[in-house]
């Protein structure tokens, strides 16, 4: 990223621009995007299952979902399909409301110094989290086992979970939803950063809750991780930095999983 880029004002919290969504609209958007998040996953599993799983011609929809959700190739392809669906949906919604999607999603360069500082914060989180995981004898990535054992190419699984999933998750949670919530609390009616704080709390909690494959301990760490991503969005004024940090986090987790699995 450019070394001397100065973060531009975030369009979601800039007082000069009226909100793209009303408060009711922001609430409906939040509910709708969470619903779309799960629907896109189901659609992805179904389409990929029909393409990949053997003997699906006479299989019921329930069978495709059951077997497909445990097949690494199907899940990897479903992540790719879900990414296309969610990103397209986000862009269309913003354009229908009359917004410029690149600005609204804060897709702009970030400062190199800010990026390095946030990377350092993420590394501290990963070290502390790993220490707690070791002391509590937790296995947060156990759900990956059947996916790893059944995927046609491990690199497909790595690409989907490390690169693709962080992109569309950030577009949804630190992108369109964060902006829609933050713009409801702009100055001069509200103190500076009120919107950013509210948006960070709401999106972080929702982001953690939707990770239903994890237990209570893992969900609590995801909340903290989500706050780090939100802070990166605030500090840099860019969605690109949370995307990079998310990829780094998922990449480190996947590398650790593969190193452990191969050593067994």
PDB file of C-alpha atoms in Angstrom:
ATOM      1  CA  UNK A   1       0.000   0.000   0.000  1.00  0.00           C
ATOM      2  CA  UNK A   2       1.187   3.592  -0.559  1.00  0.00           C
ATOM      3  CA  UNK A   3       3.456   4.706   2.235  1.00  0.00           C
ATOM      4  CA  UNK A   4       2.313   8.286   2.662  1.00  0.00           C
ATOM      5  CA  UNK A   5      -1.417   8.050   2.033  1.00  0.00           C
ATOM      6  CA  UNK A   6      -3.515  10.211   4.346  1.00  0.00           C
ATOM      7  CA  UNK A   7      -6.802   8.593   5.290  1.00  0.00           C
ATOM      8  CA  UNK A   8      -9.760  10.401   3.728  1.00  0.00           C
ATOM      9  CA  UNK A   9     -12.880  11.130   5.802  1.00  0.00           C
ATOM     10  CA  UNK A  10     -15.091   8.078   6.027  1.00  0.00           C
ATOM     11  CA  UNK A  11     -18.214   8.730   3.998  1.00  0.00           C
ATOM     12  CA  UNK A  12     -20.292   6.866   6.607  1.00  0.00           C
ATOM     13  CA  UNK A  13     -19.399   9.342   9.375  1.00  0.00           C
ATOM     14  CA  UNK A  14     -18.833  12.515   7.337  1.00  0.00           C
ATOM     15  CA  UNK A  15     -21.394  15.164   8.417  1.00  0.00           C
ATOM     16  CA  UNK A  16     -21.566  16.669   4.911  1.00  0.00           C
ATOM     17  CA  UNK A  17     -23.392  13.732   3.376  1.00  0.00           C
ATOM     18  CA  UNK A  18     -26.936  12.683   4.336  1.00  0.00           C
ATOM     19  CA  UNK A  19     -27.400   9.041   5.377  1.00  0.00           C
ATOM     20  CA  UNK A  20     -27.974   6.593   2.562  1.00  0.00           C
ATOM     21  CA  UNK A  21     -30.389   4.639   4.774  1.00  0.00           C
ATOM     22  CA  UNK A  22     -32.980   5.738   7.328  1.00  0.00           C
ATOM     23  CA  UNK A  23     -32.873   4.136  10.769  1.00  0.00           C
ATOM     24  CA  UNK A  24     -35.639   1.760   9.790  1.00  0.00           C
ATOM     25  CA  UNK A  25     -33.817   1.100   6.538  1.00  0.00           C
ATOM     26  CA  UNK A  26     -30.562   0.389   8.376  1.00  0.00           C
ATOM     27  CA  UNK A  27     -32.336  -2.073  10.664  1.00  0.00           C
ATOM     28  CA  UNK A  28     -34.004  -3.818   7.741  1.00  0.00           C
ATOM     29  CA  UNK A  29     -30.693  -3.877   5.889  1.00  0.00           C
ATOM     30  CA  UNK A  30     -28.973  -5.509   8.862  1.00  0.00           C
ATOM     31  CA  UNK A  31     -31.630  -8.200   9.183  1.00  0.00           C
ATOM     32  CA  UNK A  32     -31.734  -8.702   5.428  1.00  0.00           C
ATOM     33  CA  UNK A  33     -27.965  -9.007   5.007  1.00  0.00           C
ATOM     34  CA  UNK A  34     -27.677 -11.529   7.850  1.00  0.00           C
ATOM     35  CA  UNK A  35     -30.491 -13.498   6.216  1.00  0.00           C
ATOM     36  CA  UNK A  36     -28.757 -13.162   2.827  1.00  0.00           C
ATOM     37  CA  UNK A  37     -25.506 -14.356   4.419  1.00  0.00           C
ATOM     38  CA  UNK A  38     -27.047 -17.689   5.402  1.00  0.00           C
ATOM     39  CA  UNK A  39     -29.112 -18.013   2.223  1.00  0.00           C
ATOM     40  CA  UNK A  40     -26.031 -17.469   0.061  1.00  0.00           C
ATOM     41  CA  UNK A  41     -24.272 -20.281   1.909  1.00  0.00           C
ATOM     42  CA  UNK A  42     -27.211 -22.633   1.379  1.00  0.00           C
ATOM     43  CA  UNK A  43     -27.480 -21.694  -2.290  1.00  0.00           C
ATOM     44  CA  UNK A  44     -23.739 -22.177  -2.671  1.00  0.00           C
ATOM     45  CA  UNK A  45     -23.811 -25.628  -1.051  1.00  0.00           C
ATOM     46  CA  UNK A  46     -26.769 -26.675  -3.181  1.00  0.00           C
ATOM     47  CA  UNK A  47     -25.247 -25.531  -6.485  1.00  0.00           C
ATOM     48  CA  UNK A  48     -21.809 -26.932  -5.672  1.00  0.00           C
ATOM     49  CA  UNK A  49     -23.357 -30.141  -4.364  1.00  0.00           C
ATOM     50  CA  UNK A  50     -25.278 -30.671  -7.598  1.00  0.00           C
ATOM     51  CA  UNK A  51     -22.058 -30.172  -9.546  1.00  0.00           C
ATOM     52  CA  UNK A  52     -19.672 -32.181  -7.381  1.00  0.00           C
ATOM     53  CA  UNK A  53     -21.462 -34.846  -5.366  1.00  0.00           C
ATOM     54  CA  UNK A  54     -22.082 -38.189  -7.093  1.00  0.00           C
ATOM     55  CA  UNK A  55     -25.610 -39.481  -7.633  1.00  0.00           C
ATOM     56  CA  UNK A  56     -27.326 -36.137  -6.934  1.00  0.00           C
ATOM     57  CA  UNK A  57     -29.870 -36.537  -9.714  1.00  0.00           C
ATOM     58  CA  UNK A  58     -32.350 -38.301  -7.452  1.00  0.00           C
ATOM     59  CA  UNK A  59     -31.043 -36.920  -4.155  1.00  0.00           C
ATOM     60  CA  UNK A  60     -33.304 -34.742  -2.042  1.00  0.00           C
ATOM     61  CA  UNK A  61     -32.391 -31.164  -1.169  1.00  0.00           C
ATOM     62  CA  UNK A  62     -31.861 -32.253   2.442  1.00  0.00           C
ATOM     63  CA  UNK A  63     -29.390 -34.938   1.362  1.00  0.00           C
ATOM     64  CA  UNK A  64     -27.435 -32.435  -0.730  1.00  0.00           C
ATOM     65  CA  UNK A  65     -27.202 -30.010   2.199  1.00  0.00           C
ATOM     66  CA  UNK A  66     -26.243 -32.772   4.641  1.00  0.00           C
ATOM     67  CA  UNK A  67     -23.529 -34.396   2.562  1.00  0.00           C
ATOM     68  CA  UNK A  68     -22.437 -31.179   0.875  1.00  0.00           C
ATOM     69  CA  UNK A  69     -21.821 -29.313   4.135  1.00  0.00           C
ATOM     70  CA  UNK A  70     -19.278 -31.975   5.109  1.00  0.00           C
ATOM     71  CA  UNK A  71     -17.530 -32.170   1.748  1.00  0.00           C
ATOM     72  CA  UNK A  72     -14.474 -29.956   1.437  1.00  0.00           C
ATOM     73  CA  UNK A  73     -14.803 -29.388  -2.287  1.00  0.00           C
ATOM     74  CA  UNK A  74     -18.485 -28.480  -2.031  1.00  0.00           C
ATOM     75  CA  UNK A  75     -17.900 -26.106   0.885  1.00  0.00           C
ATOM     76  CA  UNK A  76     -14.955 -24.449  -0.877  1.00  0.00           C
ATOM     77  CA  UNK A  77     -16.979 -23.866  -4.032  1.00  0.00           C
ATOM     78  CA  UNK A  78     -19.958 -22.692  -1.981  1.00  0.00           C
ATOM     79  CA  UNK A  79     -17.735 -20.027  -0.397  1.00  0.00           C
ATOM     80  CA  UNK A  80     -16.793 -18.783  -3.867  1.00  0.00           C
ATOM     81  CA  UNK A  81     -20.453 -18.729  -4.936  1.00  0.00           C
ATOM     82  CA  UNK A  82     -21.505 -17.022  -1.710  1.00  0.00           C
ATOM     83  CA  UNK A  83     -18.840 -14.366  -2.216  1.00  0.00           C
ATOM     84  CA  UNK A  84     -20.192 -13.478  -5.654  1.00  0.00           C
ATOM     85  CA  UNK A  85     -23.789 -13.385  -4.401  1.00  0.00           C
ATOM     86  CA  UNK A  86     -23.112 -11.253  -1.316  1.00  0.00           C
ATOM     87  CA  UNK A  87     -20.787  -8.782  -2.989  1.00  0.00           C
ATOM     88  CA  UNK A  88     -23.189  -8.354  -5.906  1.00  0.00           C
ATOM     89  CA  UNK A  89     -26.083  -7.860  -3.497  1.00  0.00           C
ATOM     90  CA  UNK A  90     -24.159  -5.264  -1.481  1.00  0.00           C
ATOM     91  CA  UNK A  91     -23.162  -3.250  -4.552  1.00  0.00           C
ATOM     92  CA  UNK A  92     -26.697  -3.380  -6.013  1.00  0.00           C
ATOM     93  CA  UNK A  93     -28.289  -2.203  -2.759  1.00  0.00           C
ATOM     94  CA  UNK A  94     -25.913   0.755  -2.492  1.00  0.00           C
ATOM     95  CA  UNK A  95     -26.444   1.733  -6.136  1.00  0.00           C
ATOM     96  CA  UNK A  96     -30.234   1.428  -5.838  1.00  0.00           C
ATOM     97  CA  UNK A  97     -30.084   3.820  -2.870  1.00  0.00           C
ATOM     98  CA  UNK A  98     -28.136   6.269  -5.017  1.00  0.00           C
ATOM     99  CA  UNK A  99     -24.727   5.768  -3.408  1.00  0.00           C
ATOM    100  CA  UNK A 100     -21.286   5.262  -4.899  1.00  0.00           C
ATOM    101  CA  UNK A 101     -20.361   1.754  -3.774  1.00  0.00           C
ATOM    102  CA  UNK A 102     -16.586   2.213  -3.656  1.00  0.00           C
ATOM    103  CA  UNK A 103     -16.918   5.233  -1.384  1.00  0.00           C
ATOM    104  CA  UNK A 104     -19.654   3.709   0.761  1.00  0.00           C
ATOM    105  CA  UNK A 105     -17.633   0.552   1.294  1.00  0.00           C
ATOM    106  CA  UNK A 106     -14.489   2.635   1.912  1.00  0.00           C
ATOM    107  CA  UNK A 107     -12.469   0.825  -0.748  1.00  0.00           C
ATOM    108  CA  UNK A 108      -9.487   3.187  -0.760  1.00  0.00           C
ATOM    109  CA  UNK A 109      -5.776   3.062   0.105  1.00  0.00           C
ATOM    110  CA  UNK A 110      -4.615   3.197   3.716  1.00  0.00           C
ATOM    111  CA  UNK A 111      -1.519   4.524   5.413  1.00  0.00           C
ATOM    112  CA  UNK A 112       1.438   2.141   5.573  1.00  0.00           C
ATOM    113  CA  UNK A 113       2.162   3.251   9.145  1.00  0.00           C
ATOM    114  CA  UNK A 114      -1.405   2.598  10.238  1.00  0.00           C
ATOM    115  CA  UNK A 115      -1.338  -0.762   8.508  1.00  0.00           C
ATOM    116  CA  UNK A 116       1.828  -1.844  10.304  1.00  0.00           C
ATOM    117  CA  UNK A 117       0.471  -0.662  13.637  1.00  0.00           C
ATOM    118  CA  UNK A 118      -2.750  -2.633  13.199  1.00  0.00           C
ATOM    119  CA  UNK A 119      -0.779  -5.675  12.065  1.00  0.00           C
ATOM    120  CA  UNK A 120       1.204  -5.456  15.307  1.00  0.00           C
ATOM    121  CA  UNK A 121      -2.037  -5.295  17.302  1.00  0.00           C
ATOM    122  CA  UNK A 122      -3.354  -8.334  15.442  1.00  0.00           C
ATOM    123  CA  UNK A 123      -0.161 -10.276  16.161  1.00  0.00           C
ATOM    124  CA  UNK A 124      -0.498  -9.499  19.881  1.00  0.00           C
ATOM    125  CA  UNK A 125      -4.090 -10.768  19.770  1.00  0.00           C
ATOM    126  CA  UNK A 126      -3.061 -13.973  17.976  1.00  0.00           C
ATOM    127  CA  UNK A 127      -0.289 -14.676  20.481  1.00  0.00           C
ATOM    128  CA  UNK A 128      -2.560 -14.142  23.489  1.00  0.00           C
ATOM    129  CA  UNK A 129      -5.376 -16.115  21.863  1.00  0.00           C
ATOM    130  CA  UNK A 130      -3.056 -18.996  21.048  1.00  0.00           C
ATOM    131  CA  UNK A 131      -1.739 -19.049  24.617  1.00  0.00           C
ATOM    132  CA  UNK A 132      -5.274 -19.197  26.029  1.00  0.00           C
ATOM    133  CA  UNK A 133      -6.260 -21.886  23.526  1.00  0.00           C
ATOM    134  CA  UNK A 134      -3.270 -23.980  24.591  1.00  0.00           C
ATOM    135  CA  UNK A 135      -3.905 -23.508  28.326  1.00  0.00           C
ATOM    136  CA  UNK A 136      -7.614 -24.337  27.968  1.00  0.00           C
ATOM    137  CA  UNK A 137      -6.832 -27.272  25.642  1.00  0.00           C
ATOM    138  CA  UNK A 138      -9.291 -26.032  23.016  1.00  0.00           C
ATOM    139  CA  UNK A 139      -9.497 -27.204  19.377  1.00  0.00           C
ATOM    140  CA  UNK A 140     -11.260 -24.347  17.538  1.00  0.00           C
ATOM    141  CA  UNK A 141     -10.668 -25.693  14.008  1.00  0.00           C
ATOM    142  CA  UNK A 142     -11.949 -29.209  14.600  1.00  0.00           C
ATOM    143  CA  UNK A 143     -14.804 -28.534  12.137  1.00  0.00           C
ATOM    144  CA  UNK A 144     -12.190 -28.313   9.364  1.00  0.00           C
ATOM    145  CA  UNK A 145     -11.239 -32.005   9.739  1.00  0.00           C
ATOM    146  CA  UNK A 146     -13.962 -33.488   7.474  1.00  0.00           C
ATOM    147  CA  UNK A 147     -13.445 -30.686   4.949  1.00  0.00           C
ATOM    148  CA  UNK A 148      -9.691 -31.254   4.776  1.00  0.00           C
ATOM    149  CA  UNK A 149     -10.124 -35.019   4.459  1.00  0.00           C
ATOM    150  CA  UNK A 150     -12.659 -34.783   1.614  1.00  0.00           C
ATOM    151  CA  UNK A 151     -11.513 -31.798  -0.458  1.00  0.00           C
ATOM    152  CA  UNK A 152     -10.222 -32.546  -3.953  1.00  0.00           C
ATOM    153  CA  UNK A 153      -7.409 -30.014  -3.576  1.00  0.00           C
ATOM    154  CA  UNK A 154      -6.220 -28.606  -0.254  1.00  0.00           C
ATOM    155  CA  UNK A 155      -5.265 -25.391  -2.050  1.00  0.00           C
ATOM    156  CA  UNK A 156      -8.882 -24.867  -3.058  1.00  0.00           C
ATOM    157  CA  UNK A 157      -9.908 -25.087   0.595  1.00  0.00           C
ATOM    158  CA  UNK A 158      -7.079 -22.772   1.652  1.00  0.00           C
ATOM    159  CA  UNK A 159      -7.964 -20.208  -1.011  1.00  0.00           C
ATOM    160  CA  UNK A 160     -11.656 -20.256  -0.098  1.00  0.00           C
ATOM    161  CA  UNK A 161     -11.222 -20.015   3.676  1.00  0.00           C
ATOM    162  CA  UNK A 162      -8.148 -17.791   3.826  1.00  0.00           C
ATOM    163  CA  UNK A 163      -8.753 -15.348   0.958  1.00  0.00           C
ATOM    164  CA  UNK A 164     -12.338 -15.457  -0.312  1.00  0.00           C
ATOM    165  CA  UNK A 165     -14.249 -15.748   2.975  1.00  0.00           C
ATOM    166  CA  UNK A 166     -12.501 -12.724   4.582  1.00  0.00           C
ATOM    167  CA  UNK A 167     -13.268 -10.564   1.545  1.00  0.00           C
ATOM    168  CA  UNK A 168     -17.041 -11.026   1.522  1.00  0.00           C
ATOM    169  CA  UNK A 169     -17.320 -11.119   5.321  1.00  0.00           C
ATOM    170  CA  UNK A 170     -15.582  -7.753   5.531  1.00  0.00           C
ATOM    171  CA  UNK A 171     -17.676  -6.294   2.701  1.00  0.00           C
ATOM    172  CA  UNK A 172     -20.833  -7.271   4.594  1.00  0.00           C
ATOM    173  CA  UNK A 173     -19.897  -6.532   8.215  1.00  0.00           C
ATOM    174  CA  UNK A 174     -17.202  -3.823   8.181  1.00  0.00           C
ATOM    175  CA  UNK A 175     -18.484  -2.567   4.822  1.00  0.00           C
ATOM    176  CA  UNK A 176     -22.144  -2.005   4.065  1.00  0.00           C
ATOM    177  CA  UNK A 177     -23.572  -2.804   7.521  1.00  0.00           C
ATOM    178  CA  UNK A 178     -20.921  -0.813   9.393  1.00  0.00           C
ATOM    179  CA  UNK A 179     -21.495   2.216   7.153  1.00  0.00           C
ATOM    180  CA  UNK A 180     -25.292   1.996   7.339  1.00  0.00           C
ATOM    181  CA  UNK A 181     -25.251   1.903  11.154  1.00  0.00           C
ATOM    182  CA  UNK A 182     -22.479   4.483  11.633  1.00  0.00           C
ATOM    183  CA  UNK A 183     -24.161   7.082   9.424  1.00  0.00           C
ATOM    184  CA  UNK A 184     -27.177   7.132  11.758  1.00  0.00           C
ATOM    185  CA  UNK A 185     -25.129   8.881  14.462  1.00  0.00           C
ATOM    186  CA  UNK A 186     -23.382  11.732  12.653  1.00  0.00           C
ATOM    187  CA  UNK A 187     -22.286  15.075  14.062  1.00  0.00           C
ATOM    188  CA  UNK A 188     -23.558  17.647  14.977  1.00  0.00           C
ATOM    189  CA  UNK A 189     -26.484  15.741  16.496  1.00  0.00           C
ATOM    190  CA  UNK A 190     -24.169  13.174  18.109  1.00  0.00           C
ATOM    191  CA  UNK A 191     -20.642  13.303  19.543  1.00  0.00           C
ATOM    192  CA  UNK A 192     -17.794  12.457  17.213  1.00  0.00           C
ATOM    193  CA  UNK A 193     -17.147   8.717  16.819  1.00  0.00           C
ATOM    194  CA  UNK A 194     -20.536   7.780  18.361  1.00  0.00           C
ATOM    195  CA  UNK A 195     -21.589   6.161  15.104  1.00  0.00           C
ATOM    196  CA  UNK A 196     -18.300   4.307  14.723  1.00  0.00           C
ATOM    197  CA  UNK A 197     -18.593   2.892  18.243  1.00  0.00           C
ATOM    198  CA  UNK A 198     -22.220   1.800  17.850  1.00  0.00           C
ATOM    199  CA  UNK A 199     -21.544   0.291  14.428  1.00  0.00           C
ATOM    200  CA  UNK A 200     -18.507  -1.565  15.769  1.00  0.00           C
ATOM    201  CA  UNK A 201     -20.408  -3.054  18.714  1.00  0.00           C
ATOM    202  CA  UNK A 202     -23.438  -4.143  16.676  1.00  0.00           C
ATOM    203  CA  UNK A 203     -21.536  -5.603  13.719  1.00  0.00           C
ATOM    204  CA  UNK A 204     -18.972  -7.340  15.945  1.00  0.00           C
ATOM    205  CA  UNK A 205     -21.644  -9.108  17.977  1.00  0.00           C
ATOM    206  CA  UNK A 206     -23.552 -10.201  14.885  1.00  0.00           C
ATOM    207  CA  UNK A 207     -20.334 -11.295  13.191  1.00  0.00           C
ATOM    208  CA  UNK A 208     -19.459 -13.498  16.165  1.00  0.00           C
ATOM    209  CA  UNK A 209     -22.927 -14.994  16.543  1.00  0.00           C
ATOM    210  CA  UNK A 210     -23.181 -16.100  12.906  1.00  0.00           C
ATOM    211  CA  UNK A 211     -20.124 -18.332  13.387  1.00  0.00           C
ATOM    212  CA  UNK A 212     -22.362 -21.132  14.617  1.00  0.00           C
ATOM    213  CA  UNK A 213     -19.698 -23.769  13.994  1.00  0.00           C
ATOM    214  CA  UNK A 214     -17.757 -22.556  17.049  1.00  0.00           C
ATOM    215  CA  UNK A 215     -18.274 -22.871  20.799  1.00  0.00           C
ATOM    216  CA  UNK A 216     -18.657 -20.124  23.417  1.00  0.00           C
ATOM    217  CA  UNK A 217     -14.898 -19.656  23.905  1.00  0.00           C
ATOM    218  CA  UNK A 218     -14.226 -19.315  20.195  1.00  0.00           C
ATOM    219  CA  UNK A 219     -17.150 -16.910  19.719  1.00  0.00           C
ATOM    220  CA  UNK A 220     -15.821 -14.687  22.514  1.00  0.00           C
ATOM    221  CA  UNK A 221     -12.434 -14.474  20.786  1.00  0.00           C
ATOM    222  CA  UNK A 222     -14.170 -13.693  17.492  1.00  0.00           C
ATOM    223  CA  UNK A 223     -15.862 -10.714  19.165  1.00  0.00           C
ATOM    224  CA  UNK A 224     -12.450  -9.346  20.147  1.00  0.00           C
ATOM    225  CA  UNK A 225     -11.096 -10.053  16.669  1.00  0.00           C
ATOM    226  CA  UNK A 226     -14.064  -8.258  15.102  1.00  0.00           C
ATOM    227  CA  UNK A 227     -13.389  -5.198  17.286  1.00  0.00           C
ATOM    228  CA  UNK A 228      -9.815  -5.169  15.977  1.00  0.00           C
ATOM    229  CA  UNK A 229     -11.116  -5.211  12.397  1.00  0.00           C
ATOM    230  CA  UNK A 230     -13.540  -2.390  13.234  1.00  0.00           C
ATOM    231  CA  UNK A 231     -10.751  -0.368  14.845  1.00  0.00           C
ATOM    232  CA  UNK A 232      -8.682  -0.878  11.693  1.00  0.00           C
ATOM    233  CA  UNK A 233     -11.614   0.439   9.630  1.00  0.00           C
ATOM    234  CA  UNK A 234     -11.885   3.500  11.886  1.00  0.00           C
ATOM    235  CA  UNK A 235      -8.162   4.151  12.155  1.00  0.00           C
ATOM    236  CA  UNK A 236      -7.455   3.820   8.426  1.00  0.00           C
ATOM    237  CA  UNK A 237     -10.769   5.004   6.990  1.00  0.00           C
ATOM    238  CA  UNK A 238     -10.491   2.052   4.634  1.00  0.00           C
ATOM    239  CA  UNK A 239     -12.105  -1.370   4.352  1.00  0.00           C
ATOM    240  CA  UNK A 240      -9.007  -2.734   2.649  1.00  0.00           C
ATOM    241  CA  UNK A 241      -7.037  -2.860   5.901  1.00  0.00           C
ATOM    242  CA  UNK A 242      -9.598  -5.046   7.742  1.00  0.00           C
ATOM    243  CA  UNK A 243      -9.647  -7.325   4.700  1.00  0.00           C
ATOM    244  CA  UNK A 244      -5.852  -7.678   4.805  1.00  0.00           C
ATOM    245  CA  UNK A 245      -5.874  -8.311   8.576  1.00  0.00           C
ATOM    246  CA  UNK A 246      -8.665 -10.864   8.219  1.00  0.00           C
ATOM    247  CA  UNK A 247      -6.707 -12.716   5.547  1.00  0.00           C
ATOM    248  CA  UNK A 248      -3.586 -12.688   7.731  1.00  0.00           C
ATOM    249  CA  UNK A 249      -5.552 -14.059  10.707  1.00  0.00           C
ATOM    250  CA  UNK A 250      -7.221 -16.820   8.695  1.00  0.00           C
ATOM    251  CA  UNK A 251      -3.953 -17.642   6.984  1.00  0.00           C
ATOM    252  CA  UNK A 252      -2.132 -18.025  10.289  1.00  0.00           C
ATOM    253  CA  UNK A 253      -4.928 -20.220  11.673  1.00  0.00           C
ATOM    254  CA  UNK A 254      -4.968 -22.409   8.557  1.00  0.00           C
ATOM    255  CA  UNK A 255      -1.168 -22.708   8.524  1.00  0.00           C
ATOM    256  CA  UNK A 256      -1.229 -23.810  12.163  1.00  0.00           C
ATOM    257  CA  UNK A 257      -3.992 -26.309  11.431  1.00  0.00           C
ATOM    258  CA  UNK A 258      -2.172 -27.821   8.454  1.00  0.00           C
ATOM    259  CA  UNK A 259       1.129 -27.973  10.320  1.00  0.00           C
ATOM    260  CA  UNK A 260      -0.559 -29.813  13.201  1.00  0.00           C
ATOM    261  CA  UNK A 261      -2.528 -32.124  10.923  1.00  0.00           C
ATOM    262  CA  UNK A 262       0.503 -33.094   8.844  1.00  0.00           C
ATOM    263  CA  UNK A 263       2.615 -33.746  11.958  1.00  0.00           C
ATOM    264  CA  UNK A 264       0.109 -36.236  13.383  1.00  0.00           C
TER     265      UNK A 264
END
